[in-house]
PDB file of N, CA, C and O in Angstrom:
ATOM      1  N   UNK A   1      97.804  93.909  75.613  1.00 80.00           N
ATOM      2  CA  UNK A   1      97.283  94.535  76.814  1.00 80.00           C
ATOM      3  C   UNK A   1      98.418  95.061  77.685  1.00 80.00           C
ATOM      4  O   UNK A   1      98.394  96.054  78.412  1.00 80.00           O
ATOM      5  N   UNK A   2      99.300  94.307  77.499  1.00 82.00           N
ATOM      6  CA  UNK A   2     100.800  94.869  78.578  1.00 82.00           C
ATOM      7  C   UNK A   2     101.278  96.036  77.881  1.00 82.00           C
ATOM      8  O   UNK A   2     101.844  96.738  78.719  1.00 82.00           O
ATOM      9  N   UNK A   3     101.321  96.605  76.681  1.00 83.00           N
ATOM     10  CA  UNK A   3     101.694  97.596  76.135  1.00 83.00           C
ATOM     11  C   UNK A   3     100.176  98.641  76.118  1.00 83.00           C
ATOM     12  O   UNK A   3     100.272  99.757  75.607  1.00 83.00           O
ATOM     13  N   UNK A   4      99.237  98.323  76.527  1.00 83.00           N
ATOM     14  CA  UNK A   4      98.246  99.532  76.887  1.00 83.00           C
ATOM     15  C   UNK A   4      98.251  99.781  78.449  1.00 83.00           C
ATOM     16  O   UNK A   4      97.465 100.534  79.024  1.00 83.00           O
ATOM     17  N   UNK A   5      98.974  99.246  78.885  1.00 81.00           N
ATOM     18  CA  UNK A   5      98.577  99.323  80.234  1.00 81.00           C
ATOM     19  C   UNK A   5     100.415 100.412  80.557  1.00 81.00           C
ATOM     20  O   UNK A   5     100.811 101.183  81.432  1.00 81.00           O
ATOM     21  N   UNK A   6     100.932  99.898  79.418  1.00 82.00           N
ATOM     22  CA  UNK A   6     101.784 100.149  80.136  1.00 82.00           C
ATOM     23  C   UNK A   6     102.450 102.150  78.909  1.00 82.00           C
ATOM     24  O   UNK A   6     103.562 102.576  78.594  1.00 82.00           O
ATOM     25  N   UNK A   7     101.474 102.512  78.748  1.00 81.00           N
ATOM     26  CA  UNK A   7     101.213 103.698  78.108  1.00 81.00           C
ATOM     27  C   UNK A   7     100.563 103.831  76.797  1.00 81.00           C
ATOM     28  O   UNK A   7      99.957 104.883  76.589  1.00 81.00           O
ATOM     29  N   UNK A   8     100.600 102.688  75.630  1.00 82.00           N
ATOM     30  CA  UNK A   8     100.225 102.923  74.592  1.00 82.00           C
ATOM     31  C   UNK A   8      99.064 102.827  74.493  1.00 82.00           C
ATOM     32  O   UNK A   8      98.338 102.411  75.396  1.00 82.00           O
ATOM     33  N   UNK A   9      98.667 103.210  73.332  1.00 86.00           N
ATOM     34  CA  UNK A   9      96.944 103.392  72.559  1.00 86.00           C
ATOM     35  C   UNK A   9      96.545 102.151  71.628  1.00 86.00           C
ATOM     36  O   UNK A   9      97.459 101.434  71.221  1.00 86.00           O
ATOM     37  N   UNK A  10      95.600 101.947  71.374  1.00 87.00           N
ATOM     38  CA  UNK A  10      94.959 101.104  70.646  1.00 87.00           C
ATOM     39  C   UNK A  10      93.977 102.260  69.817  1.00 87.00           C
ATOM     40  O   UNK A  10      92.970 102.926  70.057  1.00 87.00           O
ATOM     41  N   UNK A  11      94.991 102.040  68.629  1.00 89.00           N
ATOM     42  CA  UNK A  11      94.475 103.099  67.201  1.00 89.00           C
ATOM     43  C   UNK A  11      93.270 102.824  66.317  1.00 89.00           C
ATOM     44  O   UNK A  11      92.924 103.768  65.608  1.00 89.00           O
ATOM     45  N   UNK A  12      92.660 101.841  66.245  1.00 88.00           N
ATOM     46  CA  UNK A  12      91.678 101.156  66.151  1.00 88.00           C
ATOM     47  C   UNK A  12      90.201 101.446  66.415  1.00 88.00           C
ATOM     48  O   UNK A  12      89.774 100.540  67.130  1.00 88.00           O
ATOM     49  N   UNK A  13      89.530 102.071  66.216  1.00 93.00           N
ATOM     50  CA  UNK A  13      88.491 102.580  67.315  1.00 93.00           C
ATOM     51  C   UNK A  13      87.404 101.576  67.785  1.00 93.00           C
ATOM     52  O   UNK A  13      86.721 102.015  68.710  1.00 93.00           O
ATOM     53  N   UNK A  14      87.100 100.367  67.369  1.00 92.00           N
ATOM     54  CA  UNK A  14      86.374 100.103  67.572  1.00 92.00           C
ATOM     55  C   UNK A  14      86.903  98.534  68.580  1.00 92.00           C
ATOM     56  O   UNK A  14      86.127  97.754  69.132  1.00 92.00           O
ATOM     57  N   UNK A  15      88.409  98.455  68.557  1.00 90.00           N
ATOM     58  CA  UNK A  15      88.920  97.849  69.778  1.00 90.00           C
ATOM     59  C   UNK A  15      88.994  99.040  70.525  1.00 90.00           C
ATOM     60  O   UNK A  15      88.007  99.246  71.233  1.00 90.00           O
ATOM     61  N   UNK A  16      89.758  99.756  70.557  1.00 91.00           N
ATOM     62  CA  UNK A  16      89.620 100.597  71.716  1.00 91.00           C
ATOM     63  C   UNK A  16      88.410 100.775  72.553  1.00 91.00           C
ATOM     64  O   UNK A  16      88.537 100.742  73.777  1.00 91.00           O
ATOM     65  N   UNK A  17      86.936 101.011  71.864  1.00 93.00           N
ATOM     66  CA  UNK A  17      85.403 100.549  72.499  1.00 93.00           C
ATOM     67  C   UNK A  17      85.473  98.983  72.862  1.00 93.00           C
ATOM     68  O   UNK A  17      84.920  98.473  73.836  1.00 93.00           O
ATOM     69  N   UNK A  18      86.071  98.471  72.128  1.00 92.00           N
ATOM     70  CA  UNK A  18      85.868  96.749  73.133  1.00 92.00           C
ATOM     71  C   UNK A  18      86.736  97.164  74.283  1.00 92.00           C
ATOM     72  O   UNK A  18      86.403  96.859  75.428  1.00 92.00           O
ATOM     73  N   UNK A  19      87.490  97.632  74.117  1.00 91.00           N
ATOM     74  CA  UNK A  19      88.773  97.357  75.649  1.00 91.00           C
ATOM     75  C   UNK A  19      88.016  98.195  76.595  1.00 91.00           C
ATOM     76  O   UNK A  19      87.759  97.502  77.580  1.00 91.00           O
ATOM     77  N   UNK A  20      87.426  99.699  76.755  1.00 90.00           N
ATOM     78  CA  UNK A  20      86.856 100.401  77.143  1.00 90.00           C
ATOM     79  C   UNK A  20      85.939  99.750  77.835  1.00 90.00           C
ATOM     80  O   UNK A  20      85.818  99.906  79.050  1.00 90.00           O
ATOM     81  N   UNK A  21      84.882  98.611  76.831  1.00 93.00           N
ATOM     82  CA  UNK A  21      84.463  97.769  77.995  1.00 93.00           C
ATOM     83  C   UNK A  21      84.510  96.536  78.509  1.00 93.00           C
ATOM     84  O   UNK A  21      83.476  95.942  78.813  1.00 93.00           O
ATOM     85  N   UNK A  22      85.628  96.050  78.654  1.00 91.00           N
ATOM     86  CA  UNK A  22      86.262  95.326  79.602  1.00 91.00           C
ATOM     87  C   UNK A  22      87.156  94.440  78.851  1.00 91.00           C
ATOM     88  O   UNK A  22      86.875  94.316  77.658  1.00 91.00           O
ATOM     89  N   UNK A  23      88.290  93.725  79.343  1.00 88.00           N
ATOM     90  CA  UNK A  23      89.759  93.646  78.877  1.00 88.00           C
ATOM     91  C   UNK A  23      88.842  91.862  78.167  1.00 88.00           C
ATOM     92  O   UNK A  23      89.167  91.355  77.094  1.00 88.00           O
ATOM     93  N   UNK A  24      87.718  91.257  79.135  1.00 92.00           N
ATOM     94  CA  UNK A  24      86.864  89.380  78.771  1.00 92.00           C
ATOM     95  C   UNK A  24      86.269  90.289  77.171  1.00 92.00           C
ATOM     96  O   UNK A  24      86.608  89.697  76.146  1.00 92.00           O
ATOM     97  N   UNK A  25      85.570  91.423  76.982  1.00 92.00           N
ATOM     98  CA  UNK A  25      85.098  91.243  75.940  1.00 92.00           C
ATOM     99  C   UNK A  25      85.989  91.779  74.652  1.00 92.00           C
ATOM    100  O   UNK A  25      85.719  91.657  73.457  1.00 92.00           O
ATOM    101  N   UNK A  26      87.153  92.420  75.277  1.00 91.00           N
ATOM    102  CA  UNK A  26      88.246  92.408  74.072  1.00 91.00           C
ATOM    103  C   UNK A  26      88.788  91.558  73.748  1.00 91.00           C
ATOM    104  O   UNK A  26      89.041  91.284  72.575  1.00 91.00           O
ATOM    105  N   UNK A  27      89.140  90.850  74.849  1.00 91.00           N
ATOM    106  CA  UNK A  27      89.697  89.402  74.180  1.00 91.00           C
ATOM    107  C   UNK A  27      89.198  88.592  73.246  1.00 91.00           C
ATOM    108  O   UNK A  27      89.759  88.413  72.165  1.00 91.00           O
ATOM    109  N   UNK A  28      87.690  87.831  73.719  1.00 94.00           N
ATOM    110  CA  UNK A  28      86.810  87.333  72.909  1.00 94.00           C
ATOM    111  C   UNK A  28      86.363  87.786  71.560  1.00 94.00           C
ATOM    112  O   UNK A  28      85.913  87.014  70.714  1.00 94.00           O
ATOM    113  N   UNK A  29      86.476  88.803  71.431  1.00 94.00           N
ATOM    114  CA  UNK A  29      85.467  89.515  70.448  1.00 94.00           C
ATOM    115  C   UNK A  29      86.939  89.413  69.258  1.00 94.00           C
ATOM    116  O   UNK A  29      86.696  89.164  68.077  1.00 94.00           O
ATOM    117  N   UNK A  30      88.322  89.619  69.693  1.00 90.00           N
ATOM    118  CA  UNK A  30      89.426  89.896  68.947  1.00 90.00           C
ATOM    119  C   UNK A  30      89.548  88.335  68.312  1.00 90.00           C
ATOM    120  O   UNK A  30      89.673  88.110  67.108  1.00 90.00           O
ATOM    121  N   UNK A  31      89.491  87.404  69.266  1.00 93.00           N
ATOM    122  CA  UNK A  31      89.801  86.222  68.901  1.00 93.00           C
ATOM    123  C   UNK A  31      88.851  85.711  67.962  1.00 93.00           C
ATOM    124  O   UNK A  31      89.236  85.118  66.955  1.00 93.00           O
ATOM    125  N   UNK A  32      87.482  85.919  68.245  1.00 95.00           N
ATOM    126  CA  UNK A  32      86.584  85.352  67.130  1.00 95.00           C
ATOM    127  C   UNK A  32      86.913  86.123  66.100  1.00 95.00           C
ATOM    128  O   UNK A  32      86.654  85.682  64.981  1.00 95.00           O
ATOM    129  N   UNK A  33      87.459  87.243  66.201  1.00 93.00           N
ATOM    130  CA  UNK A  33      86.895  88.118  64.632  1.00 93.00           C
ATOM    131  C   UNK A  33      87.665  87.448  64.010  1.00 93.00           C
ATOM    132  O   UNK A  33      87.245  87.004  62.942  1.00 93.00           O
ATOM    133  N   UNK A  34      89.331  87.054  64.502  1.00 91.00           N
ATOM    134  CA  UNK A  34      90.689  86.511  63.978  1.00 91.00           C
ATOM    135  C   UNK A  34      89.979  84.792  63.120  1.00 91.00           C
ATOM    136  O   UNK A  34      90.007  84.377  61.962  1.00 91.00           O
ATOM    137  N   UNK A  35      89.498  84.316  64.237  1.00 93.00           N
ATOM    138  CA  UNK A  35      89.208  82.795  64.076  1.00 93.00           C
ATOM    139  C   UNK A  35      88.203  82.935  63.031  1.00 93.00           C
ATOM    140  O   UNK A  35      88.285  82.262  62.004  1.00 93.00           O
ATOM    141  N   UNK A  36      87.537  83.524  63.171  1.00 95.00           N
ATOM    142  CA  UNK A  36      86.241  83.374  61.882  1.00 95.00           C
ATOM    143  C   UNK A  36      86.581  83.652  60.467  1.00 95.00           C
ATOM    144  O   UNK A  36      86.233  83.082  59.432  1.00 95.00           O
ATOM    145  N   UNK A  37      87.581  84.982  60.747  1.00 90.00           N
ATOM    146  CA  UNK A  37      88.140  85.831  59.248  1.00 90.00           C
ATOM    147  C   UNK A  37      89.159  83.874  58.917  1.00 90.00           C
ATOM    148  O   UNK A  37      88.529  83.216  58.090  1.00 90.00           O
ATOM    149  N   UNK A  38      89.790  83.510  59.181  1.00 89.00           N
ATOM    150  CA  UNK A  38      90.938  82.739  59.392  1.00 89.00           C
ATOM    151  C   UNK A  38      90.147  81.352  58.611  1.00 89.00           C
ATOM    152  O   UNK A  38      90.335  81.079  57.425  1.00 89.00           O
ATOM    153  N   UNK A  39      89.645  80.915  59.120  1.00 93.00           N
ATOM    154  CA  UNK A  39      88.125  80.004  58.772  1.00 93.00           C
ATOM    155  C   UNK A  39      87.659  80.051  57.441  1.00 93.00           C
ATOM    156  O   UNK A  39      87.573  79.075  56.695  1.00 93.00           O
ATOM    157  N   UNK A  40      87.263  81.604  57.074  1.00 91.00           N
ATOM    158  CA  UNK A  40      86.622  81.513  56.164  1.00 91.00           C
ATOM    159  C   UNK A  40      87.433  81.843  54.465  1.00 91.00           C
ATOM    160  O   UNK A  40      87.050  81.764  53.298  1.00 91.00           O
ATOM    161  N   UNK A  41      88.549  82.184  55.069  1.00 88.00           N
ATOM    162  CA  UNK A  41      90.307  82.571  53.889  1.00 88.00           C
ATOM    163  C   UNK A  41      89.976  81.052  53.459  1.00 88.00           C
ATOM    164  O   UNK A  41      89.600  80.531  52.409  1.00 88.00           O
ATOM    165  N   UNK A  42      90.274  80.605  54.685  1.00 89.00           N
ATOM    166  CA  UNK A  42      91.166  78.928  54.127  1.00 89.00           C
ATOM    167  C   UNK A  42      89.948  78.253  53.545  1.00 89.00           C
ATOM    168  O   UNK A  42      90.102  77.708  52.453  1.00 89.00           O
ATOM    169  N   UNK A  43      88.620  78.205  54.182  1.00 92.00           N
ATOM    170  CA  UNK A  43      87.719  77.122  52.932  1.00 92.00           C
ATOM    171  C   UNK A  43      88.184  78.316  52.233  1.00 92.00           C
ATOM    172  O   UNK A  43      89.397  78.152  52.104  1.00 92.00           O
ATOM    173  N   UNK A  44      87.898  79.264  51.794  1.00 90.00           N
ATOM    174  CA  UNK A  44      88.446  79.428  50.220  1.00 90.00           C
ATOM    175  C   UNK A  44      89.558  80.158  49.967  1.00 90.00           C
ATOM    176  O   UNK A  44      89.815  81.333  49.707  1.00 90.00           O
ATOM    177  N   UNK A  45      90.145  79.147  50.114  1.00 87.00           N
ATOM    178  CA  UNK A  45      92.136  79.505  49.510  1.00 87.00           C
ATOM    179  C   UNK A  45      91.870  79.022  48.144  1.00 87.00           C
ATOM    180  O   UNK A  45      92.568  79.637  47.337  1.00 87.00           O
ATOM    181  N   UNK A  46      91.334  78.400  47.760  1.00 88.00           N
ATOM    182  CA  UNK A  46      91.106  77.797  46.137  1.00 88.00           C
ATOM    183  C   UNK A  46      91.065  79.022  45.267  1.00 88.00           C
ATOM    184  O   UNK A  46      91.859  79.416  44.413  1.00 88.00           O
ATOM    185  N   UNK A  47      89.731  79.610  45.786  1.00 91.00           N
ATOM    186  CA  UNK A  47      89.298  80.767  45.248  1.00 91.00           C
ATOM    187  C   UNK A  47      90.202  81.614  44.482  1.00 91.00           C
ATOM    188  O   UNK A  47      91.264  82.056  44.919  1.00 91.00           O
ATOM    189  N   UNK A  48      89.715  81.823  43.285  1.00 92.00           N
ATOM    190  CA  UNK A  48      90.247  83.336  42.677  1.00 92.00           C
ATOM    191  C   UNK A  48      89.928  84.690  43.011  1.00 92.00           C
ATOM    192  O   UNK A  48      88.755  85.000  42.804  1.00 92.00           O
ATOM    193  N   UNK A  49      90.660  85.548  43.462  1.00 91.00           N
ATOM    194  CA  UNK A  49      90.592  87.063  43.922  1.00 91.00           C
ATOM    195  C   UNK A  49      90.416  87.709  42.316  1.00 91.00           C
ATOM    196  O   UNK A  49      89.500  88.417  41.897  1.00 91.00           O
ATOM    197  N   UNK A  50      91.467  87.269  41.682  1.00 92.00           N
ATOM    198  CA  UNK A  50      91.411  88.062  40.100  1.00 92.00           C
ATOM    199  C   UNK A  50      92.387  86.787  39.750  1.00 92.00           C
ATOM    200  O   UNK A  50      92.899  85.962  40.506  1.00 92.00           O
ATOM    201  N   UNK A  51      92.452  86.929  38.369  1.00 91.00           N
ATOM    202  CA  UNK A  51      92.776  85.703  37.201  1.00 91.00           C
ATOM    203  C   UNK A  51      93.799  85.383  37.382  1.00 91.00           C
ATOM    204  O   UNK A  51      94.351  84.582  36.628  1.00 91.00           O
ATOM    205  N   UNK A  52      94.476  85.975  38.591  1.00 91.00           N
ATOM    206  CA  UNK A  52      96.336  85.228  38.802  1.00 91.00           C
ATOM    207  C   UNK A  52      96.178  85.434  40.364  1.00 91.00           C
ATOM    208  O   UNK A  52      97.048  84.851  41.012  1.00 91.00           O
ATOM    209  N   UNK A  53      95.570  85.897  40.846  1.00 92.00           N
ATOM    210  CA  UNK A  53      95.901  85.617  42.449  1.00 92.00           C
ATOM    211  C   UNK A  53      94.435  84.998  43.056  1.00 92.00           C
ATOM    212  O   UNK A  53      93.336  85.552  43.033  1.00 92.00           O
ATOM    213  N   UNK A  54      94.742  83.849  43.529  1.00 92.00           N
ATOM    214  CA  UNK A  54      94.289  83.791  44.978  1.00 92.00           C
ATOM    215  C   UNK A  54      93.808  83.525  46.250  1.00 92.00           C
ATOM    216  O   UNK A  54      94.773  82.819  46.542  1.00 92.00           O
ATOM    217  N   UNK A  55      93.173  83.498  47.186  1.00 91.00           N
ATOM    218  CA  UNK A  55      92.712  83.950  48.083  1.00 91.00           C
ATOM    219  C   UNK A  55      93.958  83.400  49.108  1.00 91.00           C
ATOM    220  O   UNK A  55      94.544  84.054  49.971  1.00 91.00           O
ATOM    221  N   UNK A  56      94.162  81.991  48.726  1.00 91.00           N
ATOM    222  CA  UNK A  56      95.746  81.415  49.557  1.00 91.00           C
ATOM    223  C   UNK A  56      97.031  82.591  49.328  1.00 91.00           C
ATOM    224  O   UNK A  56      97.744  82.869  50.292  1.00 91.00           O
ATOM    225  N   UNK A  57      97.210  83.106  48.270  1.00 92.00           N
ATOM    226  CA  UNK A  57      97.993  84.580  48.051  1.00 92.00           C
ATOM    227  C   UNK A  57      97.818  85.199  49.056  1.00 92.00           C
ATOM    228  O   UNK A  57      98.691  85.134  49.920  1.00 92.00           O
ATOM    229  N   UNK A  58      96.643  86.000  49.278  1.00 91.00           N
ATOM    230  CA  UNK A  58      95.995  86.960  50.303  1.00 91.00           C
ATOM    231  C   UNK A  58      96.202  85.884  51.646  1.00 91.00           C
ATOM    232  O   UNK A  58      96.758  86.492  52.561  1.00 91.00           O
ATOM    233  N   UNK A  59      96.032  85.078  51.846  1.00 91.00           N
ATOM    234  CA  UNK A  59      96.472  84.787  53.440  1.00 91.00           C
ATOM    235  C   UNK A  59      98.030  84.519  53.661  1.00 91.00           C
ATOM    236  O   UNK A  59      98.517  84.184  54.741  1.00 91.00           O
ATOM    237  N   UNK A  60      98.683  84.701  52.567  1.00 93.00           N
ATOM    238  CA  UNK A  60     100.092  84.854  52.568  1.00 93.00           C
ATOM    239  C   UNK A  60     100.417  86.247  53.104  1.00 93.00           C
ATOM    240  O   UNK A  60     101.022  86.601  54.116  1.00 93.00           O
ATOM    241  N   UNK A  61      99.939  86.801  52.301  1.00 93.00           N
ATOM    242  CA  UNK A  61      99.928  88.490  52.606  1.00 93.00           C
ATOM    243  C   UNK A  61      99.971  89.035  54.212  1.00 93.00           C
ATOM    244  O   UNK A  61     100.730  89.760  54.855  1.00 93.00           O
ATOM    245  N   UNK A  62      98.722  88.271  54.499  1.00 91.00           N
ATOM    246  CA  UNK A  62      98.175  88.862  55.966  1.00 91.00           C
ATOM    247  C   UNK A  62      98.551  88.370  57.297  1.00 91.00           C
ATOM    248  O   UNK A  62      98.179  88.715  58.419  1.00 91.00           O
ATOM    249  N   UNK A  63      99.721  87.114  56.729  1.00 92.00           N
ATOM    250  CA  UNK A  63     100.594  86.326  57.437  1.00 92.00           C
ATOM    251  C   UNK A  63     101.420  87.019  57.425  1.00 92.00           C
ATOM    252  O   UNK A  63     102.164  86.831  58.388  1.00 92.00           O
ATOM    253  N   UNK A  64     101.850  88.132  56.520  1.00 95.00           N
ATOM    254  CA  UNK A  64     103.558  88.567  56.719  1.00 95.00           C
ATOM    255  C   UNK A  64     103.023  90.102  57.553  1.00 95.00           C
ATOM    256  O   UNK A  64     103.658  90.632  58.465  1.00 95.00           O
ATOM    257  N   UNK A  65     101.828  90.572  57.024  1.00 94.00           N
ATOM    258  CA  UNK A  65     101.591  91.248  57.968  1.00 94.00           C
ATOM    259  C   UNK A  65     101.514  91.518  59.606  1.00 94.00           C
ATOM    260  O   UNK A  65     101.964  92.367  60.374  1.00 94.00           O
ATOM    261  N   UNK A  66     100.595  90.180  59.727  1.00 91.00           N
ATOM    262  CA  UNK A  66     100.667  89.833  61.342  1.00 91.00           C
ATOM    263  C   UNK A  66     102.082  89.672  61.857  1.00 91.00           C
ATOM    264  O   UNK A  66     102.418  90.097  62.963  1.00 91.00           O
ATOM    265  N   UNK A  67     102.961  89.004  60.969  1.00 95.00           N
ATOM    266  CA  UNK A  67     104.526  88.322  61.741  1.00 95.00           C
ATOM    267  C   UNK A  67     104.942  89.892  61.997  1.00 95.00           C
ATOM    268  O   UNK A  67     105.021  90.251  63.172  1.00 95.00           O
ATOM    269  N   UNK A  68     105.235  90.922  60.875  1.00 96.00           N
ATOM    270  CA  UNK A  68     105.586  92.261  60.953  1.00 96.00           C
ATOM    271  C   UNK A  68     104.857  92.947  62.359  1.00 96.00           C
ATOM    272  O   UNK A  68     105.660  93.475  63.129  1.00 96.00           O
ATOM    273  N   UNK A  69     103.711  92.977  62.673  1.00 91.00           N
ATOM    274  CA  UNK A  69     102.866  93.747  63.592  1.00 91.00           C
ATOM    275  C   UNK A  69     103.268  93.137  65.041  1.00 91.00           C
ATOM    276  O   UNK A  69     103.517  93.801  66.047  1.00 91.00           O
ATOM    277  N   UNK A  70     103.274  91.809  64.931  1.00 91.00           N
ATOM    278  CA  UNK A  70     104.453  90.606  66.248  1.00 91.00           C
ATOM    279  C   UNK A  70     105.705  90.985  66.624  1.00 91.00           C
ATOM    280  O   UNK A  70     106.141  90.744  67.749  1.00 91.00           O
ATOM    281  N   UNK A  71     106.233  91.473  65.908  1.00 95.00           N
ATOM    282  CA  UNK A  71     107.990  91.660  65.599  1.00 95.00           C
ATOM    283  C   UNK A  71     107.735  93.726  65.524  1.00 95.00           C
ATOM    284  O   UNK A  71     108.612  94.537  65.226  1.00 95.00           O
ATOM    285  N   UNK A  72     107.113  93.857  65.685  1.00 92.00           N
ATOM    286  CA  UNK A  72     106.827  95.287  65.983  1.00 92.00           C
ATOM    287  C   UNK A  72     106.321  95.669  67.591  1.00 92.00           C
ATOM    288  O   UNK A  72     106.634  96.680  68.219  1.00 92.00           O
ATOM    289  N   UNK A  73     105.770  94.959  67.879  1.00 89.00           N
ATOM    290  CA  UNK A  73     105.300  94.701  69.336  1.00 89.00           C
ATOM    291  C   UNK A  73     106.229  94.270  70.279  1.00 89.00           C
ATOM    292  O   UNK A  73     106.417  94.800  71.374  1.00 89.00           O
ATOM    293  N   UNK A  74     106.874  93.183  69.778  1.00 91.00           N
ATOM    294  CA  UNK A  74     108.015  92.637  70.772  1.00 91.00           C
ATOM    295  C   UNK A  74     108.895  93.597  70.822  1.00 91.00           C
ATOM    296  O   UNK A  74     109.353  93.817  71.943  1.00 91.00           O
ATOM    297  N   UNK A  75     109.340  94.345  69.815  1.00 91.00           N
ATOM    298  CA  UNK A  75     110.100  95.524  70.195  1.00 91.00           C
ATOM    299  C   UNK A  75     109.811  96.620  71.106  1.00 91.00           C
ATOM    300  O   UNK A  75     110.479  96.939  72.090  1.00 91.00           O
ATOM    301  N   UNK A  76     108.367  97.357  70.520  1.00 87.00           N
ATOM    302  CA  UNK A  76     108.240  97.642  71.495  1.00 87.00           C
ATOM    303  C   UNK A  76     107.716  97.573  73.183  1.00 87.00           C
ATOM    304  O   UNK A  76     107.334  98.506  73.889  1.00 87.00           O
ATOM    305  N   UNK A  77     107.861  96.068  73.532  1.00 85.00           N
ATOM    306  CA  UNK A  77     107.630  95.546  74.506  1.00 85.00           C
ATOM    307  C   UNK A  77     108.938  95.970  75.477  1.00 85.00           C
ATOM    308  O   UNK A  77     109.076  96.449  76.602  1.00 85.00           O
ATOM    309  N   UNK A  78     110.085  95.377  74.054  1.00 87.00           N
ATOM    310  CA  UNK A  78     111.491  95.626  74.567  1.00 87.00           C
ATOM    311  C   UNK A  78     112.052  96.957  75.151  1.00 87.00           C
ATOM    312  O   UNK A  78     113.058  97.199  75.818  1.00 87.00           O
ATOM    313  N   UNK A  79     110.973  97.790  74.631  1.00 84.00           N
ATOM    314  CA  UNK A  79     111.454  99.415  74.744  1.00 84.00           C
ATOM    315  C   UNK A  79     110.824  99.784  76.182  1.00 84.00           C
ATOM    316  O   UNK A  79     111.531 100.464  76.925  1.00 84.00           O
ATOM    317  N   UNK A  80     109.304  99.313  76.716  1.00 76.00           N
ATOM    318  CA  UNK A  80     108.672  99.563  77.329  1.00 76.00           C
ATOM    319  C   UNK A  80     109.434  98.947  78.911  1.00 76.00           C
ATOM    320  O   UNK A  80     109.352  99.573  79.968  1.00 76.00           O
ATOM    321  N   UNK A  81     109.999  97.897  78.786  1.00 74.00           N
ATOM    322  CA  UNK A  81     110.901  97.194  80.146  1.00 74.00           C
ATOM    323  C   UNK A  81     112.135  97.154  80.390  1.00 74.00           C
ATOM    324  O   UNK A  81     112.544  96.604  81.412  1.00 74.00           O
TER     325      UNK A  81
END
């Protein structure tokens, strides 16, 4: 939110409609989607995606993603102050 406020976009369209209406139902709505998706990886991390990977694979994945998208933000946080 400090980097939309403070010029950038939210590319996303359908956060951008949560933020649009109001900063309580972007929050909420971001956090459950996170907590629920998050929830439902791990009961099945067991799971097979295909015959050599998975589903604990795939939340590996989307862990290095998020750290990357964190470490992309803080920068440009750094750029923004």
């Amino acid at each position: 939110l400090v980097l939309l406020n403070a010029g950038a976009r939210e590319i996303n369209a359908l956060m951008a409609a949560l933020i649009d209406a109001g900063t309580s139902t972007f929050v909420n709505v971001k956090l459950a989607a996170t907590a629920i998706g998050l929830i439902v990886l791990v009961i099945h991390g067991s799971f097979r995606v295909t015959h050599n990977l998975r589903v604990r694979h795939v939340l590996y994945g989307i862990f290095g993603g998020y750290l990357s998208l964190f470490l992309y933000q803080i920068r440009m946080l750094s750029v923004a102050m």
